[in-house]
XYZ file of N, CA and C in Angstrom:
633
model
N -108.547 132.881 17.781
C -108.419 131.561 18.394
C -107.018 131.444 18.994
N -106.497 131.618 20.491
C -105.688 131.043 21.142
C -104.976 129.519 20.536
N -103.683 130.008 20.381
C -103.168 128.735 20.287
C -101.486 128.583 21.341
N -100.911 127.643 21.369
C -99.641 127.892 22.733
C -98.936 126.631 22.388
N -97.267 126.922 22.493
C -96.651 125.886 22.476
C -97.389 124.420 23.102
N -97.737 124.521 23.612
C -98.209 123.150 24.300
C -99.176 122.534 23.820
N -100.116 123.365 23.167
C -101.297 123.254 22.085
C -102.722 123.588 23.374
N -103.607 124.042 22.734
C -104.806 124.763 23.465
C -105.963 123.877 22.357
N -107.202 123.398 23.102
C -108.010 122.881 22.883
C -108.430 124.006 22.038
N -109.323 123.901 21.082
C -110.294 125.394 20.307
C -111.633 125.534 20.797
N -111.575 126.735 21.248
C -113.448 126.949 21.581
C -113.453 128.271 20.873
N -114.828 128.603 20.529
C -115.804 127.103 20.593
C -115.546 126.397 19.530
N -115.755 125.205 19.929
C -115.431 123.407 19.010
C -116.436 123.308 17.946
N -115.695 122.525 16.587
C -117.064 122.302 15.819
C -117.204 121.303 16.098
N -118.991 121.573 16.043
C -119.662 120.188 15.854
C -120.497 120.064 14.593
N -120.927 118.824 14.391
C -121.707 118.795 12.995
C -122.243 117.771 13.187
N -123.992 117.685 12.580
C -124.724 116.543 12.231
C -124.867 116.063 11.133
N -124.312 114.907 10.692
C -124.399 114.247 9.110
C -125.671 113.406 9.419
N -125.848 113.710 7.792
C -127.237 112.799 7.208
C -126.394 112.211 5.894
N -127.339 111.098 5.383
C -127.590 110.743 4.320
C -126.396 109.925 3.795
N -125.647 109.131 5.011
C -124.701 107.854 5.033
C -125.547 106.762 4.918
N -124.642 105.624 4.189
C -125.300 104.257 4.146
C -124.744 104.154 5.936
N -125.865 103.579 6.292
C -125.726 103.230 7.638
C -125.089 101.994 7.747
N -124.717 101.017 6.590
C -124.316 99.877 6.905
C -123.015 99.980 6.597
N -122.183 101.235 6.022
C -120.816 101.659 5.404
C -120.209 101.890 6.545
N -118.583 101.876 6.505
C -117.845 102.239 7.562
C -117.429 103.576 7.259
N -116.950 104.504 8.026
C -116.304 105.595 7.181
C -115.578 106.064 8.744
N -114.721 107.180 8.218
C -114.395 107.417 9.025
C -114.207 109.647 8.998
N -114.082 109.941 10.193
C -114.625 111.449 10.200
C -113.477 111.851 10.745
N -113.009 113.310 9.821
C -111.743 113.710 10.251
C -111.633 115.246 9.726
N -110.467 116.078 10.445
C -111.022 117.738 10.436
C -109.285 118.143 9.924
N -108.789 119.376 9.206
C -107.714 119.624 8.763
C -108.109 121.133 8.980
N -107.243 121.811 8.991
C -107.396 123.144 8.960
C -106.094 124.313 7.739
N -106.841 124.598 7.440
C -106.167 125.433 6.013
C -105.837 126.759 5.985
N -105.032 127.909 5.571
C -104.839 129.015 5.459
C -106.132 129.546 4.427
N -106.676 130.549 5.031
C -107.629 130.734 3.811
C -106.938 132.124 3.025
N -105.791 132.344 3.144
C -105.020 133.543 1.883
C -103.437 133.357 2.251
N -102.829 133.855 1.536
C -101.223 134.089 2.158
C -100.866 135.161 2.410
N -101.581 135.681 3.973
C -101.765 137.474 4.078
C -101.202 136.837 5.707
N -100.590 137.805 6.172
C -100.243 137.652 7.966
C -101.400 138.729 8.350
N -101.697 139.097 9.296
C -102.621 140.162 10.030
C -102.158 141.001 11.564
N -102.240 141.819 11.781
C -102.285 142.251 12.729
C -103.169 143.150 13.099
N -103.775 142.974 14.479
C -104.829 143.861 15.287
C -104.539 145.606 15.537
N -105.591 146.729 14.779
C -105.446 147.628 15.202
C -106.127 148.157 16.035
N -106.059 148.430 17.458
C -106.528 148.763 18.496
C -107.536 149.929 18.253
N -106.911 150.936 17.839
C -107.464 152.607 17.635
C -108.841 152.509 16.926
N -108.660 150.814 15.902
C -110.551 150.868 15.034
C -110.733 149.664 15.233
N -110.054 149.178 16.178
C -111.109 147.561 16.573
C -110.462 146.751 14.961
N -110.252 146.886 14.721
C -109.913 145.808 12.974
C -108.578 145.121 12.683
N -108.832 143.974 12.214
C -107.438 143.219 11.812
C -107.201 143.689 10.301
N -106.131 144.415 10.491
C -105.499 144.294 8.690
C -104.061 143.380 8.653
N -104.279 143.731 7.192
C -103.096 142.860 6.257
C -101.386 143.179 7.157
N -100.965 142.520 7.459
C -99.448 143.798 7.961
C -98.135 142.488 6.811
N -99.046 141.634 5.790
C -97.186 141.623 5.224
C -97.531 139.630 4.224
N -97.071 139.180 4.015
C -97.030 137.793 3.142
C -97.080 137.107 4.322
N -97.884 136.027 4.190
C -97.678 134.815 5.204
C -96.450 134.102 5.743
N -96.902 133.261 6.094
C -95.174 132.608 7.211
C -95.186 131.508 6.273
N -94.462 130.471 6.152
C -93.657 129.446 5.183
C -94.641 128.659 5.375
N -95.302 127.499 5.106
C -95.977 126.766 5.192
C -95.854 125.572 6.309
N -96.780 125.159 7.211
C -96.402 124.581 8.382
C -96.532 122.873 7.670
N -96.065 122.030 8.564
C -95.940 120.404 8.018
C -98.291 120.264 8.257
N -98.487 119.596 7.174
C -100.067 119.345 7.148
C -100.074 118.219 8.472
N -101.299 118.573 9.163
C -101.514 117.194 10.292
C -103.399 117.588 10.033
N -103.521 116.004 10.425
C -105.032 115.779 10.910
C -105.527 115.632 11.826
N -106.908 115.590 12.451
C -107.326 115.317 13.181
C -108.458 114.305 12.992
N -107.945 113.017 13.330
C -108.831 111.971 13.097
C -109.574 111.738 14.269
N -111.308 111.397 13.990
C -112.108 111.900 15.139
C -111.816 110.336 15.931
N -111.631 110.529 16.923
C -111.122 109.111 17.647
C -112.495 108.079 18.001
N -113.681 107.918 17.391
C -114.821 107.431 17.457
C -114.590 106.708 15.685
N -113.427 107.265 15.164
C -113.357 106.468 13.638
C -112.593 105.145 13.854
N -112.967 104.390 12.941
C -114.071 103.771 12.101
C -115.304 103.837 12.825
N -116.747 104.304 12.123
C -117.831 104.203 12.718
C -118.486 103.767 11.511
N -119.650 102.858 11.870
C -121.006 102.913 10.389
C -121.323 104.078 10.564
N -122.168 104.759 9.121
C -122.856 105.439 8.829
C -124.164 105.633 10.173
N -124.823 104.635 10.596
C -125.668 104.589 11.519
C -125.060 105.239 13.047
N -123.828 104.658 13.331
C -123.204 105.504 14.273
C -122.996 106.777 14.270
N -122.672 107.229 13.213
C -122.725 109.015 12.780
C -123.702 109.746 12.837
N -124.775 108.993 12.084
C -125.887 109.737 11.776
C -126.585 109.857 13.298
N -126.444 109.283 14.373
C -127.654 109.449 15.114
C -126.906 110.004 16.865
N -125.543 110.799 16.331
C -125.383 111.659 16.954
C -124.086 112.801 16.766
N -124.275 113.564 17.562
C -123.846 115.054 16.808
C -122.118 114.426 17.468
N -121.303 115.118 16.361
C -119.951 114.272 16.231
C -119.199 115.630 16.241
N -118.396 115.522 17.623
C -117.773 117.114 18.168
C -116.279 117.121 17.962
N -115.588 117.849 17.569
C -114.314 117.887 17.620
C -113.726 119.006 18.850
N -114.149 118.622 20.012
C -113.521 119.468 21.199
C -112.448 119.278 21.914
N -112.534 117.858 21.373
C -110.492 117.559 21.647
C -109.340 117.709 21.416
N -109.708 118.140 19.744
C -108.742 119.093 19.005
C -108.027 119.913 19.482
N -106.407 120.066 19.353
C -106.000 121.294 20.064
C -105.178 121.479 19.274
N -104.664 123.108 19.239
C -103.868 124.014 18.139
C -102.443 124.278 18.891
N -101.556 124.332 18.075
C -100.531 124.666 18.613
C -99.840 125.555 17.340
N -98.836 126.010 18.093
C -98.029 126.878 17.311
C -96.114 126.358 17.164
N -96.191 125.143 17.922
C -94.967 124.627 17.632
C -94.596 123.398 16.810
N -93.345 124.056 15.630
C -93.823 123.386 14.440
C -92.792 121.984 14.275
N -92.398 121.743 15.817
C -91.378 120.488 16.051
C -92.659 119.759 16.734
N -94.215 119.818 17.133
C -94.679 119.117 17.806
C -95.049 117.591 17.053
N -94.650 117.019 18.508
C -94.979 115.140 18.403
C -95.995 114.999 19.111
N -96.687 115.771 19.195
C -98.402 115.025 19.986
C -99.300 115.163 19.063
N -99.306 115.402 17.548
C -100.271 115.598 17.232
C -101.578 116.551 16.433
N -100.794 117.526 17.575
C -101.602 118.957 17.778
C -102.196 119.177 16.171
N -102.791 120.356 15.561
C -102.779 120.881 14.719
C -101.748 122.544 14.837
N -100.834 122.249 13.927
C -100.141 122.975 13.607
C -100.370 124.239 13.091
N -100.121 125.777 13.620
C -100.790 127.048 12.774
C -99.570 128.308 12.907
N -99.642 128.759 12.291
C -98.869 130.474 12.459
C -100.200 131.086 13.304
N -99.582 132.004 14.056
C -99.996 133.120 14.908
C -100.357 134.335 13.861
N -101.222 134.818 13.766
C -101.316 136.054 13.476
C -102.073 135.617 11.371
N -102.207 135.011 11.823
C -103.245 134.176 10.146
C -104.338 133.799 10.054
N -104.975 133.541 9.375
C -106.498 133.308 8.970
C -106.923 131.856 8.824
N -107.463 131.201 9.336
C -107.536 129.840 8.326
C -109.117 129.110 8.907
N -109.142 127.950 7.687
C -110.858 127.691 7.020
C -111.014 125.968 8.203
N -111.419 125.896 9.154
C -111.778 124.528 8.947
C -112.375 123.524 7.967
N -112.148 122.162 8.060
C -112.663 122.164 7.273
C -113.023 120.737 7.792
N -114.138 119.766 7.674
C -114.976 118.506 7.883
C -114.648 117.466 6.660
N -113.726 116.006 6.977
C -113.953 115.122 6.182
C -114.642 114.242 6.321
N -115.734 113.122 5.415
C -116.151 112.122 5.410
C -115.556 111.156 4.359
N -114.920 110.144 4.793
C -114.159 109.295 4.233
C -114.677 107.633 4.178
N -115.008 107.321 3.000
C -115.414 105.893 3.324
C -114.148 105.237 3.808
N -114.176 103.895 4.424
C -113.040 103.084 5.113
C -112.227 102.635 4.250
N -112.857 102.297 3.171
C -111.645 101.578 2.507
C -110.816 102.557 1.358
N -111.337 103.562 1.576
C -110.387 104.800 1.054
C -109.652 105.740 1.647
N -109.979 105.179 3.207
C -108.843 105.691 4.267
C -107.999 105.380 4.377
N -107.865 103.939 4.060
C -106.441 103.309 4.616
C -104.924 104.054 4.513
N -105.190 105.503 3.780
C -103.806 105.764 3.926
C -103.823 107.221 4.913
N -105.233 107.472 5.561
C -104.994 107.977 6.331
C -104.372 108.525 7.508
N -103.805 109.504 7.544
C -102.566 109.731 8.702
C -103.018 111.194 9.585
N -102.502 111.226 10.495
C -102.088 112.404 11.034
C -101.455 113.450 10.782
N -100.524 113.210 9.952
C -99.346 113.973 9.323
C -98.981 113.717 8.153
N -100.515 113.754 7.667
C -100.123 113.459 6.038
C -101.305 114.244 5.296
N -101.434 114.991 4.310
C -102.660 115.458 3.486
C -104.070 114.474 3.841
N -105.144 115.020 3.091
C -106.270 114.407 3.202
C -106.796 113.663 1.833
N -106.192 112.203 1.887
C -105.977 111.785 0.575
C -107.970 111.781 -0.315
N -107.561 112.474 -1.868
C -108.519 112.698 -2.362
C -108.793 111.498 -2.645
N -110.386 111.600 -3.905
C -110.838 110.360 -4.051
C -112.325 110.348 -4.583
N -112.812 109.307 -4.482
C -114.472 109.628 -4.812
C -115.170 108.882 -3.224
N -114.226 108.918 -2.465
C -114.835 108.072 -1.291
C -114.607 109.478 -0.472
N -114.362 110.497 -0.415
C -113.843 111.671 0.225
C -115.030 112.972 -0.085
N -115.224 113.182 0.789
C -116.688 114.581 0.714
C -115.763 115.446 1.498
N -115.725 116.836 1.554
C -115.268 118.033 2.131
C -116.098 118.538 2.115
N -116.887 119.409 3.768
C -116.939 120.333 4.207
C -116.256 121.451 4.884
N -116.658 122.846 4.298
C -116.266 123.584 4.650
C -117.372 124.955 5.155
N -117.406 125.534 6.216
C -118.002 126.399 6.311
C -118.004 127.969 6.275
N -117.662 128.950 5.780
C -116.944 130.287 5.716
C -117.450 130.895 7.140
N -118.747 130.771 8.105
C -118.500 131.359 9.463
C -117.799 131.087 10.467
N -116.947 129.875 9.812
C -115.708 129.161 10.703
C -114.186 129.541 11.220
N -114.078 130.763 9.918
C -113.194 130.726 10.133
C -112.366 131.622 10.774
N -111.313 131.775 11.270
C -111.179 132.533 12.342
C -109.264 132.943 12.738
N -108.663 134.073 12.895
C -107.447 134.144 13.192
C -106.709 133.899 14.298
N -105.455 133.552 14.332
C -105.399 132.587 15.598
C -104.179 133.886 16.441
N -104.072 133.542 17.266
C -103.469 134.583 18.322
C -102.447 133.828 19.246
N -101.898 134.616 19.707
C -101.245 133.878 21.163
C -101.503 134.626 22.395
N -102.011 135.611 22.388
C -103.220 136.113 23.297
C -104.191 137.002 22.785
N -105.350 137.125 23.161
C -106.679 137.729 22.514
C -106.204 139.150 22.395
N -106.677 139.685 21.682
C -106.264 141.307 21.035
C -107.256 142.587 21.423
N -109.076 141.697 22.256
C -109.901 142.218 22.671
C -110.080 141.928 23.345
N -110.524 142.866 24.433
C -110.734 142.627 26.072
C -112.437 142.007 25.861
N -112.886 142.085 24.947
C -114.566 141.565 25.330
C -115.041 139.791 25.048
N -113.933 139.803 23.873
C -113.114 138.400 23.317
C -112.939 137.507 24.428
N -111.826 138.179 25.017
C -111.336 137.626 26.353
C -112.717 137.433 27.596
N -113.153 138.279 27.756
C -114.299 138.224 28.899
C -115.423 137.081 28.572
N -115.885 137.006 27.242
C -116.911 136.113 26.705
C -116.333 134.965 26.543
N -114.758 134.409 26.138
C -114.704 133.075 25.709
C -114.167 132.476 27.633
N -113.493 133.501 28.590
C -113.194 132.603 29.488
C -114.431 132.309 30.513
N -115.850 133.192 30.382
C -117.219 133.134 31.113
C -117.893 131.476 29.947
N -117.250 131.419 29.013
C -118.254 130.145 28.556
C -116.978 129.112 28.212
N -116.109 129.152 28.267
C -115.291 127.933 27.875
C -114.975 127.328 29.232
N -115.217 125.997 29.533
C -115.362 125.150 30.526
C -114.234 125.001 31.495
N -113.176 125.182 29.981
C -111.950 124.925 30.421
C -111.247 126.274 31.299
N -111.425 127.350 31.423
C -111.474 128.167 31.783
C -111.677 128.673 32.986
N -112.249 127.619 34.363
C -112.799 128.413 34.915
C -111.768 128.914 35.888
N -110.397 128.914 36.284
C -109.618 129.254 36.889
C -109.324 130.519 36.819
N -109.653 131.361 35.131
C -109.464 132.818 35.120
C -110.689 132.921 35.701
N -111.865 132.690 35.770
C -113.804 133.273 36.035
C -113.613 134.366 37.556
N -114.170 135.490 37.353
C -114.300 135.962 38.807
C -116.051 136.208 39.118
N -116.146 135.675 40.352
C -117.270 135.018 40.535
C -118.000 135.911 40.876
N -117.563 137.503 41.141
C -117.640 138.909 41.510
C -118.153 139.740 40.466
N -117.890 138.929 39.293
C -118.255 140.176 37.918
C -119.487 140.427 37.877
N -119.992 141.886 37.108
C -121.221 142.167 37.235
C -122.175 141.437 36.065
N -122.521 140.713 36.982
C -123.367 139.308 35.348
C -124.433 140.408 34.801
N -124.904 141.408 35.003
C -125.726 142.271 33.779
C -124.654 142.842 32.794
N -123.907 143.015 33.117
C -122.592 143.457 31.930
C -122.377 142.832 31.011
N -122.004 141.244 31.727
C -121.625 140.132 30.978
C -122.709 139.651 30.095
N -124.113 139.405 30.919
C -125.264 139.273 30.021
C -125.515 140.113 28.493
N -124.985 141.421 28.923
C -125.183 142.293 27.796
C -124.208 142.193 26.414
N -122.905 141.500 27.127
C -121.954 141.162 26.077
C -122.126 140.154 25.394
N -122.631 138.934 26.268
C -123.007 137.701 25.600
C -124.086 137.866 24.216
N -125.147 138.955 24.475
C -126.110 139.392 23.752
C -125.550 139.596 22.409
N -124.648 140.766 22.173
C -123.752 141.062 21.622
C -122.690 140.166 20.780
N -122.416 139.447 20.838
C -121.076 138.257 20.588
C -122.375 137.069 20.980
N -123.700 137.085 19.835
C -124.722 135.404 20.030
C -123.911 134.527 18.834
N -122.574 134.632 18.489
C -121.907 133.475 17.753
C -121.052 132.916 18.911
N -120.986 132.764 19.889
C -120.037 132.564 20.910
C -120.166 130.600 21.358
N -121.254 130.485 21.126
C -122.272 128.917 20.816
C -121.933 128.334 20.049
N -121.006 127.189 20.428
C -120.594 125.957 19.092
C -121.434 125.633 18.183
N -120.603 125.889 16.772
C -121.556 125.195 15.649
C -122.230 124.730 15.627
N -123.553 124.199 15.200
C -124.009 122.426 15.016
C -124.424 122.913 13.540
N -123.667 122.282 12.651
C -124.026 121.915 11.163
C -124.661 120.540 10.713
N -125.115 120.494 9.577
C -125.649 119.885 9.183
C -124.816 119.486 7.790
N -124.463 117.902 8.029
C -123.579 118.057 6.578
C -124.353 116.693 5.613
N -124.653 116.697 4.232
C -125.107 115.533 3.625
C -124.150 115.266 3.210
N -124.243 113.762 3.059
C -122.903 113.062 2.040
C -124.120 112.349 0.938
N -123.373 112.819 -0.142
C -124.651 112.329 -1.514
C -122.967 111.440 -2.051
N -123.495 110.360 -2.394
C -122.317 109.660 -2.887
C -122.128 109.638 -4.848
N -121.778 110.736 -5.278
C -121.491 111.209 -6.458
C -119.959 111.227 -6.956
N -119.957 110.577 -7.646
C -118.243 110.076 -7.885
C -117.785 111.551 -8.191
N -116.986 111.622 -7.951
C -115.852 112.965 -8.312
C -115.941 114.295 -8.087
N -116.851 114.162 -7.355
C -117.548 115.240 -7.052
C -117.105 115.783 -5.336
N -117.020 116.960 -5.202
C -116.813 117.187 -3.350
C -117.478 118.331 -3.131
N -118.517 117.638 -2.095
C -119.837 118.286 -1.667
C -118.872 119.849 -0.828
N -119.635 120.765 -0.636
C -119.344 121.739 0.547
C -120.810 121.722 1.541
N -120.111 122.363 2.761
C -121.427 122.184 3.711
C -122.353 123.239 3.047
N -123.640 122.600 3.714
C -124.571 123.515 3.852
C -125.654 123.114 5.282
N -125.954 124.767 5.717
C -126.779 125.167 7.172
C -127.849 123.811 6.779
């Protein structure tokens, strides 16, 4: 996953469909992103594979991403698919816009909150994801993904700038689309998520996703 001082939108974006909100509850929907080890990585060309190359980088300041459709009822959620494609990553750890904050060359887990409203109120941008019994976490393990400051594979590169929207300024309109067809074939995770997340309201408890 591309990320750049300036911060880079993420594709592909998660999306997710929740069930099983009181539709008459407010809540609000929000995404954090986590280191999933304290390992750095680097790409070896010669076998295609990322290994370990050393201990992680210091820990970056925590920020959120609060889905800007929050506060919604339960009924607002449930009856359509709720995208985080606005999200954007950055790698600079003085940024004031927002961004989500990451080291280059690391691993990390998205992860999906559902928060009732009145256990948000101390919700922030730049603050943890305050626990609770009003707080459900999803997380998905095919999510997760190492972040770069330029792609490390040329096929990487060919498949995310032929489908990311934002993109089309690299596209050459010349390429041989049976090639590309054949790669797309190849790389069929290239298609934004759509999960499915329940919120069962069980005190103390924090659900993980499931397909």
């Amino acid at each position: 996953m591309i990320i750049t001082k300036a911060g880079r939108r993420m594709f592909p974006a998660m999306r997710v469909k929740i069930t099983g909100l009181d539709p008459h509850q407010q809540y609000y929907i929000a995404m954090d992103i986590i280191p999933v080890d304290n390992k750095r990585y680097r790409y070896v060309y010669h076998s295609s594979k990322w290994m370990v190359a050393g201990n992680a980088d210091s820990p970056v300041p925590p920020r959120v991403y609060i889905h800007p459709d929050s506060p919604a009822s339960g009924e607002t959620w449930m009856r359509q698919v709720v995208s985080f494609d606005k999200l954007k990553l950055t790698n600079n750890e003085l940024d004031d816009q927002g961004h989500i904050i990451l080291h280059s060359m690391h691993k990390y887990q998205p992860r999906v909150h559902v928060i009732r409203k009145e256990c948000g109120e101390e919700l922030s941008p730049v603050r943890a994801i305050p626990a609770g019994e009003g707080t459900r976490t999803f997380a998905f393990p095919e999510t997760v993904f190492t972040t770069v400051t330029a792609y490390q594979n040329q096929q990487i590169t060919r498949l995310k700038i032929d489908r990311n929207p934002f993109a089309k300024g690299f596209r050459d309109s010349g390429r041989n689309r049976m090639g590309l067809e054949a790669l797309v074939e190849s790389y069929a995770f290239w298609r934004p998520s759509l999960r499915t997340l329940t919120f069962e309201d069980i005190p103390g408890i924090t659900k993980q996703g499931k397909s």
